[in-house]
């Protein structure tokens, strides 16, 4: 690891400032989506400036907006394990058409309770989440296919399938892996199309082919030793582990021919209806599982040194780079050689019905002495690959056809993944690479024991990579994807149109604002506009009531949300976007007067945007009464 | 006691960048060539509407206008009383129809540049929002306000 002195020296000559300076009022050239890791969310930055422009709520509840607290959004976080308020989000993946980014959706995986989310890039809101059955630790995910036909999932942790109560040391006998293909190209219709039953290894990362290799997806595995304890040592014994090559077009044939088992499984599919401003959950009850023994040609193993992490396919679809994190070489496989080896049955052996191809028969070349701890690779479209190296803290640039390193650049420190703009597409933009560093000590002002992770921006347009910028990120980004701003910016929504608001409790006009009692439930149909609520005085609420404040923001102007919260609320506030309806549920516990107010500074009279609820004792005869200003009802 | 609405004149004025509507103005006759002199701000206001030809009140249009008004304007404007914004009874006699439509369609620029609108912002400090109304909708609202003023 470079010393601090070296780091300071490397800090860039003065001319780099102009490369990253985006003057106030001007926009960046790229959107970059960073996974939040243990924050469970996604953060969006403008590049090259490194300015944060959004945090997208995905797998974790969000007290700023009420995501995961309101009845409208709680269903998004439902799983077969119940309501889960958090997850560990690792890999964002931007949807593609013909192998190029199309700017429609961003997908991201949840690692802990296996799920994949879809984020709509017209609203930057999470609109769909599907749970993955027969899985544990959804790490090699979502990495989709060339036309977003599928996003994929795999088990980092093998487990009994179906789940059962067995001794852990019966691992070899009872534990299995799965690789799943989830239909992704229709919003609201995500579905586990099929799963492939795999040996009980740990499946780590994935990439799908493009161009000639479209129809295949590749998954790294480690722990082919099938250890179940002290993996640090016991899973690092074999010289080679495997890249699993899955032929999903073949899997589709097998499904069509009935060569699968319909296995009982319970998992959730949650969908946010943007017109109703409301999420719904459906529970699925079975899944199609393909056993490779019954579907010849669906899966092959490519031996790959040693505990590989990344598996990355070049922009032309021909080369498959393994990130052998404990290996002394970077193995580069050839897709066309792989097809030939399959045709010639150049097999070493078979594991659970899956042929293991001969290493030499699929290998294009080994990049010798690349660096220490190679992890993950992306491509610039000009014949160069860029691999992050965790142990030696650097990025190496190499000619992957000629198998020759041409440049290396230090990172500060311990880089995990990297990103090249568009580096997993048929047409990378190149231009910039970003290092996502795991260790940040001494790179920022000290802020106690916990530090943010850093991102370092490299100009890769020339022969030599040049570090030009550094900024700090939210959560722990494991990966990021960048897209030309032009592919998204003009289709981003500014408001929700009131006319299209089909929320069952929406009120679109102040004159319809009202309060209704149904037994112990009180529904407040409330409106908000700069700078008052209607109604803003409510009486006749009693202890023991459950009060639903259904609040519609009547504004139709960009960037004018209003917030709503009431004293003693046990949930987060709600932040309601223009034209949107959200609900805050409140159970008053004692008689008295309770103020509510707008939390978002909305106008000169924002501080006047407030109201009162009077709560009377349980069983009292207090009649319902509500009004705003002189318009007493 | 009736709780009146207190309007406190606050020196702070918030405005947001508001692009004028992008469509070409819809007028009954082709727009006459307008002289683009910055200094000569007309009493038609600033915005996409340069000329409106008025005929007898179109009752159907006025009815549609009332519906839009109730949903998108009534939260802040009453007819007879000062509220968040000024009372609107008589507005079609006080202002040109073009001014009214431009205020609906282009409020941010109006309060920055139009002398009358500027004065109103000083009196009613909540910036009037653009409520995502089309030129057709604004025309309907105008018809409703005319029908109120003509007592029809
Ligand atoms: Cu407000």
XYZ file of C-alpha atoms and ligand atoms in Angstrom:
786
model
C 0.000 0.000 0.000
C 1.464 3.405 -0.901
C 2.460 5.595 2.003
C 0.748 8.863 2.671
C 3.741 10.758 1.337
C 3.493 9.002 -2.003
C -0.200 9.662 -2.052
C 0.278 13.370 -1.594
C 2.934 13.417 -4.295
C 0.586 11.694 -6.678
C -2.047 14.285 -6.096
C -2.258 15.630 -9.447
C -0.644 18.582 -11.135
C -2.661 21.800 -11.082
C -4.171 21.445 -14.522
C -6.558 18.667 -13.557
C -9.024 21.044 -11.915
C -10.335 22.223 -15.260
C -11.081 18.612 -16.235
C -13.542 18.127 -13.414
C -14.821 21.655 -12.929
C -18.454 21.997 -13.875
C -19.453 25.612 -13.263
C -22.499 26.326 -11.092
C -25.617 26.023 -13.232
C -23.998 23.705 -15.767
C -24.706 19.985 -15.804
C -22.410 16.983 -15.778
C -21.797 14.778 -18.782
C -22.584 11.470 -17.037
C -24.922 10.095 -14.438
C -23.184 7.513 -12.253
C -25.221 5.166 -10.048
C -23.344 3.854 -7.003
C -24.717 0.974 -4.997
C -25.080 1.842 -1.327
C -23.842 -1.504 0.003
C -24.991 -1.637 3.616
C -27.065 1.535 3.193
C -29.428 -0.525 1.020
C -29.926 2.415 -1.351
C -28.436 3.813 -4.559
C -26.734 7.184 -4.801
C -26.464 9.184 -7.992
C -23.526 11.420 -8.821
C -22.758 13.743 -11.698
C -19.429 13.036 -13.375
C -16.867 14.554 -13.806
C -17.800 16.952 -10.983
C -18.400 14.224 -8.376
C -21.439 16.134 -7.077
C -24.117 14.002 -5.435
C -27.525 14.611 -6.999
C -29.837 11.963 -5.541
C -30.215 9.084 -3.116
C -32.693 6.525 -4.478
C -34.637 4.542 -1.881
C -34.539 0.852 -2.660
C -34.153 -1.767 0.085
C -34.007 0.384 3.228
C -36.748 2.413 4.840
C -36.243 6.131 4.448
C -37.343 8.552 7.165
C -36.993 11.563 4.848
C -39.787 10.527 2.506
C -41.664 7.878 4.470
C -40.556 5.099 2.055
C -41.187 1.812 3.855
C -43.305 3.543 6.539
C -46.413 4.490 4.578
C -49.160 1.991 3.708
C -48.430 2.871 0.062
C -44.790 1.709 0.210
C -44.665 -0.952 2.935
C -45.610 -3.712 0.458
C -42.381 -2.969 -1.460
C -40.329 -4.403 1.389
C -42.424 -7.509 2.002
C -40.682 -10.881 1.677
C -41.329 -14.489 2.612
C -39.507 -13.602 5.866
C -41.926 -10.763 6.586
C -41.335 -7.020 6.359
C -37.605 -6.339 5.954
C -36.521 -2.711 6.501
C -32.958 -3.052 5.206
C -30.653 -4.886 2.862
C -27.161 -4.930 1.447
C -27.288 -3.641 -2.139
C -24.251 -4.433 -4.265
C -24.446 -4.186 -8.022
C -26.363 -1.647 -10.075
C -26.996 -2.615 -13.687
C -28.446 -0.306 -16.356
C -30.893 -1.820 -18.821
C -29.673 -2.390 -22.375
C -31.088 -2.706 -25.863
C -28.857 -4.335 -28.488
C -26.040 -4.356 -25.972
C -26.141 -0.593 -25.411
C -27.557 1.296 -22.465
C -31.094 2.492 -23.141
C -31.692 4.641 -20.041
C -34.960 2.949 -19.100
C -34.222 1.184 -15.815
C -31.599 0.483 -13.225
C -31.615 -2.910 -11.504
C -29.880 -3.731 -8.233
C -29.540 -6.813 -6.061
C -30.226 -7.343 -2.362
C -27.605 -9.645 -0.977
C -28.995 -10.694 2.395
C -32.638 -11.500 1.667
C -32.207 -12.380 -2.010
C -34.055 -9.855 -4.155
C -33.718 -7.749 -7.291
C -35.186 -4.253 -7.597
C -36.126 -2.238 -10.654
C -35.718 1.544 -10.523
C -37.586 3.576 -13.120
C -35.256 6.214 -14.558
C -38.084 8.572 -15.411
C -38.816 9.074 -11.706
C -35.678 7.636 -10.033
C -38.045 5.647 -7.819
C -38.047 1.932 -7.062
C -41.053 0.474 -8.843
C -40.599 -3.289 -8.485
C -38.873 -5.825 -6.236
C -38.837 -9.583 -6.719
C -37.611 -12.084 -4.151
C -35.445 -14.979 -5.372
C -36.497 -18.375 -3.998
C -34.027 -21.213 -3.309
C -31.248 -18.719 -2.762
C -29.049 -17.283 -0.028
C -26.717 -14.338 -0.472
C -27.794 -12.993 -3.857
C -24.352 -11.734 -4.880
C -23.843 -12.548 -8.606
C -26.730 -10.305 -9.608
C -28.450 -8.561 -11.419
C -26.100 -8.341 -14.522
C -28.626 -8.609 -17.323
C -28.655 -9.706 -20.936
C -28.143 -7.702 -24.120
C -31.803 -6.730 -24.555
C -32.721 -6.902 -20.868
C -34.515 -10.193 -21.583
C -33.308 -11.369 -18.176
C -31.494 -10.208 -15.100
C -29.724 -12.983 -13.225
C -29.264 -14.187 -9.658
C -27.088 -16.800 -7.993
C -26.427 -18.193 -4.564
C -23.351 -16.890 -2.817
C -24.191 -19.289 0.007
C -25.242 -22.752 -0.935
C -28.008 -24.158 1.257
C -30.295 -27.199 1.238
C -32.771 -26.922 -1.658
C -35.542 -27.112 -0.656
C -34.610 -25.862 2.809
C -34.438 -28.470 5.562
C -33.082 -29.072 9.042
C -29.752 -30.924 8.569
C -26.349 -30.965 10.291
C -24.092 -28.306 8.779
C -21.336 -30.877 8.286
C -23.589 -32.705 5.861
C -22.752 -29.874 3.432
C -21.437 -32.024 0.593
C -24.447 -34.235 0.654
C -27.213 -31.679 1.248
C -26.148 -28.209 0.118
C -26.809 -26.926 -3.390
C -26.575 -23.743 -5.385
C -28.963 -22.185 -7.870
C -28.620 -19.770 -10.763
C -31.809 -17.911 -11.646
C -33.025 -16.018 -14.683
C -35.610 -13.320 -14.003
C -37.710 -11.853 -16.802
C -37.009 -8.149 -16.777
C -38.138 -6.372 -19.917
C -41.706 -5.617 -18.889
C -42.365 -3.331 -15.934
C -44.584 -4.923 -13.315
C -44.021 -8.406 -14.719
C -40.721 -9.512 -13.185
C -40.840 -13.262 -12.787
C -38.371 -16.053 -12.074
C -38.470 -17.740 -15.478
C -36.339 -20.702 -14.361
C -33.587 -21.753 -11.996
C -30.691 -24.083 -12.688
C -29.671 -26.428 -9.911
C -25.918 -26.178 -9.371
C -23.306 -27.955 -7.204
C -22.947 -26.585 -3.674
C -20.254 -23.993 -4.423
C -20.256 -20.271 -3.669
C -21.338 -18.273 -6.745
C -19.729 -14.870 -6.716
C -20.136 -12.550 -9.694
C -21.627 -12.712 -13.157
C -21.788 -11.153 -16.615
C -23.873 -12.026 -19.604
C -22.514 -12.299 -23.122
C -23.088 -9.873 -25.962
C -22.812 -10.091 -29.719
C -21.520 -13.606 -30.489
C -21.908 -14.688 -26.843
C -25.461 -13.347 -26.489
C -27.490 -16.264 -25.105
C -24.890 -17.140 -22.490
C -24.190 -15.833 -18.999
C -21.061 -16.488 -16.940
C -20.780 -16.892 -13.187
C -17.667 -17.221 -11.053
C -17.565 -19.760 -8.266
C -15.260 -20.280 -5.317
C -15.241 -22.796 -2.496
C -15.361 -25.630 -4.980
C -13.740 -27.431 -2.004
C -17.257 -27.286 -0.468
C -15.987 -26.187 2.917
C -18.491 -25.055 5.502
C -16.170 -23.654 8.158
C -13.053 -21.437 8.167
C -13.458 -20.769 4.475
C -10.551 -18.331 4.636
C -8.290 -21.376 4.573
C -10.495 -24.264 3.615
C -11.925 -22.640 0.495
C -8.516 -21.585 -0.838
C -7.008 -25.008 -1.404
C -7.842 -25.744 -5.009
C -5.564 -24.302 -7.683
C -8.517 -23.672 -9.859
C -12.174 -23.002 -9.256
C -14.717 -22.576 -12.028
C -16.509 -20.090 -14.175
C -19.955 -21.529 -14.884
C -21.112 -20.843 -18.432
C -24.897 -21.012 -18.665
C -26.640 -21.297 -22.020
C -29.979 -19.643 -21.258
C -31.357 -20.155 -24.748
C -30.848 -23.885 -24.156
C -32.596 -23.511 -20.791
C -35.554 -21.901 -22.565
C -35.736 -24.939 -24.872
C -35.697 -27.314 -21.909
C -38.512 -25.367 -20.249
C -40.506 -25.499 -23.484
C -39.934 -29.269 -23.631
C -40.990 -29.773 -20.025
C -37.489 -30.771 -18.850
C -37.823 -29.103 -15.473
C -39.392 -29.655 -12.112
C -42.096 -27.332 -10.761
C -40.865 -26.929 -7.197
C -42.983 -25.483 -4.377
C -41.437 -22.228 -3.137
C -42.827 -19.103 -1.496
C -41.559 -15.722 -2.633
C -42.839 -12.174 -3.060
C -43.243 -9.961 -6.069
C -43.916 -6.325 -5.170
C -44.966 -3.699 -7.662
C -45.502 0.037 -7.307
C -48.378 1.371 -9.400
C -47.387 4.894 -10.274
C -50.938 6.027 -11.068
C -52.344 4.720 -7.813
C -49.213 5.863 -5.921
C -49.460 2.499 -4.232
C -47.508 -0.749 -4.038
C -49.061 -4.193 -4.043
C -47.528 -7.552 -3.163
C -48.287 -10.879 -4.731
C -47.079 -14.150 -3.286
C -45.757 -16.737 -5.694
C -45.954 -20.380 -4.832
C -43.696 -22.340 -7.137
C -40.679 -22.097 -9.406
C -39.333 -24.020 -12.413
C -36.048 -25.769 -11.590
C -33.836 -27.289 -14.273
C -31.437 -30.062 -13.314
C -28.468 -30.000 -15.763
C -28.622 -33.799 -15.802
C -31.982 -33.504 -17.569
C -31.017 -30.641 -19.857
C -27.796 -31.441 -21.594
C -25.805 -28.421 -22.764
C -27.322 -25.931 -20.334
C -24.168 -25.523 -18.212
C -20.396 -25.983 -18.464
C -17.538 -25.241 -16.110
C -14.410 -23.370 -17.230
C -11.491 -24.051 -14.835
C -10.177 -20.666 -13.639
C -7.387 -19.869 -11.163
C -7.956 -19.200 -8.142
C -11.087 -18.159 -6.224
C -12.082 -15.823 -9.080
C -14.188 -12.776 -8.235
C -15.132 -10.871 -11.384
C -16.017 -12.503 -14.683
C -16.197 -9.894 -17.407
C -16.984 -10.101 -21.090
C -15.240 -7.797 -23.595
C -17.249 -5.340 -25.672
C -16.918 -7.567 -28.748
C -18.341 -10.502 -26.753
C -15.343 -12.798 -27.418
C -13.120 -12.578 -24.336
C -14.044 -13.625 -20.823
C -11.710 -12.263 -18.157
C -11.590 -13.978 -14.763
C -10.504 -11.944 -11.746
C -8.590 -14.671 -9.891
C -8.189 -12.759 -6.689
C -5.666 -15.231 -5.233
C -4.068 -15.995 -8.592
C -0.739 -14.770 -9.953
C -2.150 -14.433 -13.458
C -5.298 -13.046 -15.038
C -6.847 -15.784 -17.163
C -8.522 -14.624 -20.358
C -10.839 -17.206 -21.914
C -12.005 -17.231 -25.498
C -15.702 -17.688 -26.188
C -15.137 -19.146 -29.643
C -12.601 -21.640 -28.219
C -15.149 -22.555 -25.588
C -17.747 -23.366 -28.263
C -15.164 -25.469 -30.112
C -14.183 -27.315 -26.922
C -17.846 -28.110 -26.278
C -18.261 -29.375 -29.834
C -15.134 -31.553 -29.513
C -16.137 -32.696 -26.021
C -12.796 -31.556 -24.597
C -13.969 -32.412 -21.083
C -11.857 -33.046 -18.009
C -14.663 -34.532 -15.957
C -18.282 -33.953 -15.025
C -19.736 -32.550 -11.784
C -23.437 -33.169 -11.093
C -24.164 -33.469 -14.811
C -22.085 -30.401 -15.731
C -19.056 -31.058 -18.012
C -15.787 -29.416 -16.947
C -13.968 -28.109 -20.028
C -10.206 -28.477 -20.369
C -8.472 -25.276 -19.228
C -6.076 -25.167 -22.190
C -8.919 -25.749 -24.631
C -10.755 -22.552 -23.613
C -7.898 -20.278 -22.575
C -6.930 -17.391 -24.841
C -3.975 -16.346 -22.680
C -2.815 -15.745 -19.144
C -1.766 -12.186 -18.349
C 1.450 -12.793 -16.392
C 2.285 -10.970 -13.124
C -0.491 -8.443 -13.545
C -0.770 -7.172 -9.966
C -1.845 -8.530 -6.587
C -5.462 -9.445 -5.986
C -7.066 -8.813 -9.397
C -10.814 -8.443 -8.856
C -12.900 -6.944 -11.578
C -12.482 -5.814 -15.166
C -14.121 -3.392 -17.595
C -13.375 -2.393 -21.178
C -12.893 0.922 -22.992
C -13.914 -0.087 -26.518
C -10.398 0.618 -27.850
C -8.950 -2.830 -27.184
C -7.962 -2.258 -23.568
C -9.151 -3.840 -20.379
C -8.887 -2.266 -16.923
C -8.667 -4.492 -13.874
C -8.872 -3.407 -10.254
C -6.282 -4.974 -7.929
C -7.250 -4.986 -4.283
C -4.027 -6.128 -2.645
C -1.615 -3.928 -4.567
C -4.090 -0.986 -4.637
C -3.920 -0.205 -8.337
C -5.682 -0.257 -11.669
C -3.886 -1.968 -14.519
C -4.578 -1.252 -18.158
C -3.759 -3.960 -20.679
C -4.183 -5.085 -24.230
C -6.316 -8.157 -23.624
C -5.830 -9.656 -27.084
C -2.053 -9.262 -27.009
C -1.952 -10.074 -23.274
C 0.310 -7.165 -22.361
C 0.120 -4.635 -19.523
C 0.511 -1.087 -20.876
C -0.096 1.109 -17.826
C -0.773 1.023 -14.112
C -2.103 3.655 -11.711
C -2.194 3.557 -7.899
C -5.481 3.927 -6.000
C -5.917 5.145 -2.405
C -6.479 2.530 -1.030
C -7.544 -1.074 -1.564
C -9.761 -0.745 -4.596
C -12.729 -3.108 -4.866
C -14.675 -2.761 -8.085
C -13.979 -0.229 -10.766
C -16.122 1.267 -13.456
C -15.340 2.355 -16.983
C -18.136 4.466 -18.489
C -20.320 1.988 -20.400
C -17.611 -0.629 -19.773
C -19.953 -3.630 -19.869
C -21.672 -2.734 -23.145
C -20.996 -3.266 -26.834
C -20.002 0.390 -27.125
C -18.162 1.653 -24.061
C -17.886 5.454 -23.815
C -14.438 5.081 -22.237
C -13.202 8.548 -21.212
C -13.366 7.999 -17.428
C -12.723 5.184 -14.982
C -13.734 5.312 -11.336
C -12.055 3.363 -8.545
C -14.216 2.424 -5.569
C -11.855 2.196 -2.641
C -12.466 0.216 0.498
C -9.994 1.980 2.757
C -9.984 5.748 3.019
C -7.817 6.543 6.025
C -5.981 9.871 5.665
C -7.819 10.831 2.453
C -10.225 13.224 4.144
C -10.517 15.278 7.322
C -10.805 12.791 10.183
C -14.377 12.215 11.361
C -13.996 9.522 14.012
C -13.493 5.809 13.570
C -16.068 5.429 10.816
C -15.077 6.872 7.453
C -16.888 7.104 4.159
C -15.495 5.149 1.220
C -13.825 7.116 -1.522
C -14.273 7.193 -5.267
C -11.367 8.248 -7.447
C -11.861 9.500 -10.955
C -9.315 8.740 -13.680
C -9.077 10.299 -17.097
C -8.466 7.312 -19.390
C -8.757 9.155 -22.689
C -4.973 9.227 -23.205
C -2.263 6.580 -23.165
C -1.676 6.992 -19.439
C -4.389 6.882 -16.829
C -4.477 10.105 -14.835
C -6.052 10.562 -11.388
C -8.042 13.788 -11.647
C -10.589 13.806 -8.829
C -11.666 12.230 -5.579
C -14.966 12.328 -3.723
C -16.701 10.411 -0.978
C -19.694 8.159 -1.325
C -22.794 7.067 0.594
C -22.777 3.664 2.308
C -20.273 1.246 0.853
C -20.487 1.173 -2.928
C -19.534 -2.222 -4.347
C -20.058 -1.240 -7.925
C -21.343 1.626 -10.035
C -22.532 2.160 -13.574
C -22.262 5.311 -15.622
C -24.429 6.495 -18.495
C -24.331 9.526 -20.773
C -26.689 12.077 -19.252
C -28.295 12.611 -22.668
C -29.769 9.107 -22.505
C -31.856 9.978 -19.448
C -32.171 13.667 -18.725
C -34.882 14.680 -21.165
C -37.328 11.995 -20.095
C -37.174 12.613 -16.368
C -40.522 13.492 -14.788
C -40.930 16.808 -13.029
C -44.318 16.268 -11.397
C -47.041 13.689 -11.017
C -50.010 14.966 -12.977
C -53.031 15.494 -10.736
C -55.339 14.381 -13.538
C -53.632 10.982 -13.547
C -53.615 10.505 -9.785
C -55.737 7.402 -9.136
C -54.892 6.970 -5.455
C -58.154 5.808 -3.854
C -57.851 8.488 -1.152
C -56.662 11.354 -3.360
C -58.515 14.666 -3.319
C -57.839 16.850 -6.311
C -59.597 19.965 -5.180
C -59.787 21.724 -1.820
C -63.555 21.616 -1.870
C -63.391 17.804 -1.683
C -61.122 17.786 1.361
C -62.950 16.128 4.235
C -62.808 13.888 7.295
C -64.752 10.619 7.518
C -65.171 8.272 10.442
C -65.617 4.508 10.001
C -65.838 3.046 13.495
C -62.455 3.593 15.086
C -60.867 4.557 11.806
C -60.768 8.197 10.809
C -59.777 9.067 7.249
C -58.579 12.609 6.646
C -58.670 13.537 2.962
C -56.254 16.450 3.121
C -54.747 18.776 0.522
C -51.617 20.861 0.650
C -50.531 23.819 -1.429
C -48.267 26.786 -0.699
C -48.778 27.442 2.163
C -51.697 25.785 3.904
C -53.386 22.469 4.598
C -57.081 21.821 4.073
C -58.473 21.073 6.560
C -56.020 22.601 9.015
C -58.193 22.352 12.145
C -59.728 18.974 12.999
C -61.769 18.078 16.073
C -63.628 14.961 17.101
C -60.690 12.549 17.082
C -60.699 10.228 20.100
C -58.094 8.206 21.951
C -58.297 4.697 20.495
C -58.821 5.965 16.945
C -56.473 5.165 14.105
C -56.164 8.291 12.017
C -55.175 8.049 8.359
C -53.932 11.351 6.959
C -54.197 10.886 3.184
C -52.380 13.949 1.982
C -52.427 15.157 -1.628
C -50.015 17.822 -2.803
C -52.021 19.996 -5.211
C -48.928 21.730 -6.580
C -48.101 21.086 -10.220
C -44.737 22.799 -10.256
C -41.311 21.125 -10.307
C -39.447 20.800 -7.008
C -42.305 21.882 -4.746
C -42.844 18.971 -2.356
C -44.541 19.528 0.981
C -43.928 17.463 4.092
C -46.432 16.349 6.693
C -45.946 15.121 10.233
C -47.842 15.333 13.523
C -46.554 15.448 17.075
C -46.142 11.982 18.557
C -46.161 10.173 15.224
C -44.403 6.834 15.582
C -43.645 6.718 11.879
C -41.441 8.912 9.737
C -42.787 12.031 8.092
C -44.186 11.847 4.605
C -42.715 14.003 1.875
C -45.306 14.392 -0.855
C -44.243 15.268 -4.380
C -46.344 17.602 -6.592
C -49.516 15.783 -7.617
C -48.825 12.827 -5.325
C -50.834 11.315 -2.453
C -49.252 9.666 0.602
C -50.647 8.431 3.892
C -49.416 8.885 7.445
C -51.028 6.609 10.028
C -51.317 7.990 13.573
C -52.700 6.560 16.795
C -53.105 9.322 19.379
C -52.629 8.050 22.913
C -53.804 10.911 25.120
C -56.339 13.758 24.915
C -54.995 17.174 23.971
C -54.093 19.398 21.083
C -51.597 18.086 18.530
C -49.931 20.340 15.992
C -48.962 19.214 12.506
C -46.814 21.108 10.028
C -45.051 21.136 6.690
C -41.432 20.000 6.956
C -40.199 21.178 3.564
C -39.331 24.855 3.263
C -41.787 25.650 0.508
C -42.452 29.380 0.429
C -42.081 32.656 2.268
C -44.992 31.558 4.441
C -43.721 28.015 4.977
C -43.529 28.621 8.700
C -47.264 29.396 8.639
C -48.020 26.028 7.003
C -49.407 24.232 10.039
C -52.570 23.001 11.729
C -54.066 21.413 14.851
C -55.846 18.191 15.729
C -57.935 18.076 18.889
C -58.005 14.657 20.567
C -60.788 13.909 23.054
C -60.962 11.029 25.561
C -62.042 7.586 24.382
C -65.817 7.278 24.459
C -66.484 11.031 24.436
C -69.182 12.450 22.154
C -66.952 14.985 20.450
C -68.421 15.458 16.924
C -66.181 15.520 13.871
C -65.458 19.062 12.809
C -62.954 20.397 10.316
C -62.187 23.601 8.467
C -59.523 25.898 7.072
C -59.671 29.670 7.514
C -63.181 31.003 7.099
C -64.324 28.024 5.077
C -65.729 26.315 8.177
C -67.619 23.115 7.371
C -64.528 34.827 16.220
C -63.740 34.132 12.674
C -60.151 33.331 12.117
C -59.010 35.636 9.366
C -56.024 34.761 7.325
C -53.098 36.907 8.270
C -50.804 37.761 5.478
C -47.482 38.882 6.696
C -45.404 40.795 4.225
C -42.100 39.059 4.280
C -39.148 40.566 2.521
C -38.040 37.189 1.247
C -39.273 36.335 -2.172
C -38.799 32.878 -3.507
C -39.038 32.174 -7.130
C -38.137 29.233 -9.221
C -36.909 28.907 -12.745
C -39.954 28.439 -14.850
C -39.707 27.848 -18.531
C -42.485 29.466 -20.467
C -44.846 27.043 -22.178
C -43.189 25.735 -25.284
C -46.146 25.517 -27.617
C -46.826 28.287 -30.046
C -49.560 30.628 -28.896
C -53.035 29.584 -29.892
C -54.938 32.525 -31.186
C -58.058 32.793 -33.234
C -56.321 34.893 -35.869
C -52.687 34.662 -36.927
C -50.678 36.760 -34.478
C -49.899 40.228 -35.694
C -46.181 40.995 -35.931
C -45.171 42.084 -32.461
C -42.449 44.601 -31.919
C -39.920 43.061 -29.566
C -38.906 46.042 -27.541
C -37.747 45.156 -24.049
C -38.600 48.513 -22.494
C -42.154 48.600 -23.754
C -43.831 46.121 -21.427
C -47.415 46.117 -22.514
C -50.455 45.689 -20.324
C -50.821 42.242 -21.872
C -48.173 40.831 -19.564
C -45.267 38.589 -20.504
C -45.712 35.095 -21.803
C -46.953 32.976 -24.666
C -50.243 34.840 -25.159
C -50.064 37.849 -27.412
C -53.662 38.223 -28.438
C -57.025 36.839 -27.346
C -60.197 37.573 -29.297
C -63.223 37.611 -27.057
C -66.742 36.878 -28.173
C -69.938 36.308 -26.222
C -69.516 34.028 -23.218
C -69.164 30.390 -24.203
C -71.073 28.627 -21.422
C -69.585 25.189 -22.048
C -66.084 26.599 -21.963
C -66.855 28.554 -18.782
C -68.133 25.383 -17.113
C -64.952 23.533 -18.005
C -63.000 26.522 -16.700
C -64.785 26.383 -13.362
C -63.827 22.729 -12.922
C -60.176 23.489 -13.596
C -60.345 26.556 -11.378
C -61.780 24.538 -8.470
C -59.025 21.944 -8.737
C -56.004 24.060 -9.487
C -56.685 27.654 -8.407
C -59.299 27.687 -5.639
C -56.801 26.617 -2.959
C -55.383 30.131 -3.146
C -57.939 32.359 -4.880
C -61.443 33.164 -3.700
C -63.741 35.401 -5.693
C -64.731 37.905 -3.034
C -62.076 37.771 -0.332
C -58.354 38.191 -0.037
C -56.841 34.758 0.500
C -53.394 33.395 -0.356
C -53.758 35.366 -3.577
C -55.936 38.338 -4.513
C -59.746 38.026 -4.880
C -60.589 37.447 -8.508
C -64.005 39.025 -8.880
C -63.664 41.859 -11.364
C -60.295 40.724 -12.597
C -61.462 40.663 -16.225
C -62.340 44.330 -15.882
C -59.056 45.222 -14.186
C -56.721 43.299 -16.552
C -56.439 42.460 -20.194
C -57.379 38.854 -21.067
C -53.841 38.283 -22.358
C -52.432 39.421 -19.005
C -54.653 36.991 -17.114
C -53.659 34.055 -19.284
C -49.966 34.950 -19.138
C -50.172 35.156 -15.343
C -51.631 31.645 -15.294
C -49.179 30.240 -17.813
C -45.988 32.069 -16.914
C -46.215 33.199 -13.281
C -42.502 33.092 -12.390
C -41.413 35.387 -15.176
C -44.435 37.619 -14.671
C -43.574 38.341 -11.031
C -40.000 39.101 -12.003
C -40.682 41.402 -14.946
C -44.253 42.599 -15.136
C -44.750 45.723 -12.984
C -48.287 44.804 -11.874
C -47.382 41.221 -11.023
C -44.297 42.419 -9.160
C -46.474 44.671 -7.042
C -48.845 41.791 -6.282
C -45.964 39.609 -5.076
C -45.040 42.312 -2.594
C -48.600 42.289 -1.283
C -49.145 38.498 -1.424
C -45.720 36.985 -0.736
C -46.480 33.413 -1.802
C -45.159 32.974 -5.321
C -47.987 31.904 -7.583
C -47.141 28.431 -8.928
C -47.524 27.216 -12.471
C -50.162 24.508 -12.107
C -49.390 22.516 -15.255
C -52.293 24.006 -17.196
C -52.320 24.073 -20.975
C -53.137 27.177 -23.000
C -56.556 25.678 -23.677
C -57.141 25.229 -19.945
C -56.037 28.783 -19.253
C -58.452 30.028 -21.878
C -61.243 28.077 -20.175
C -60.349 29.593 -16.807
C -60.479 33.042 -18.401
C -63.942 32.252 -19.744
C -65.087 31.217 -16.273
C -63.776 34.464 -14.759
C -65.536 36.450 -17.509
C -68.775 34.641 -16.799
C -68.446 35.546 -13.110
C -67.810 39.187 -13.927
C -70.658 39.430 -16.388
C -72.973 37.707 -13.955
C -73.801 34.920 -16.374
Cu -44.962 23.379 2.575
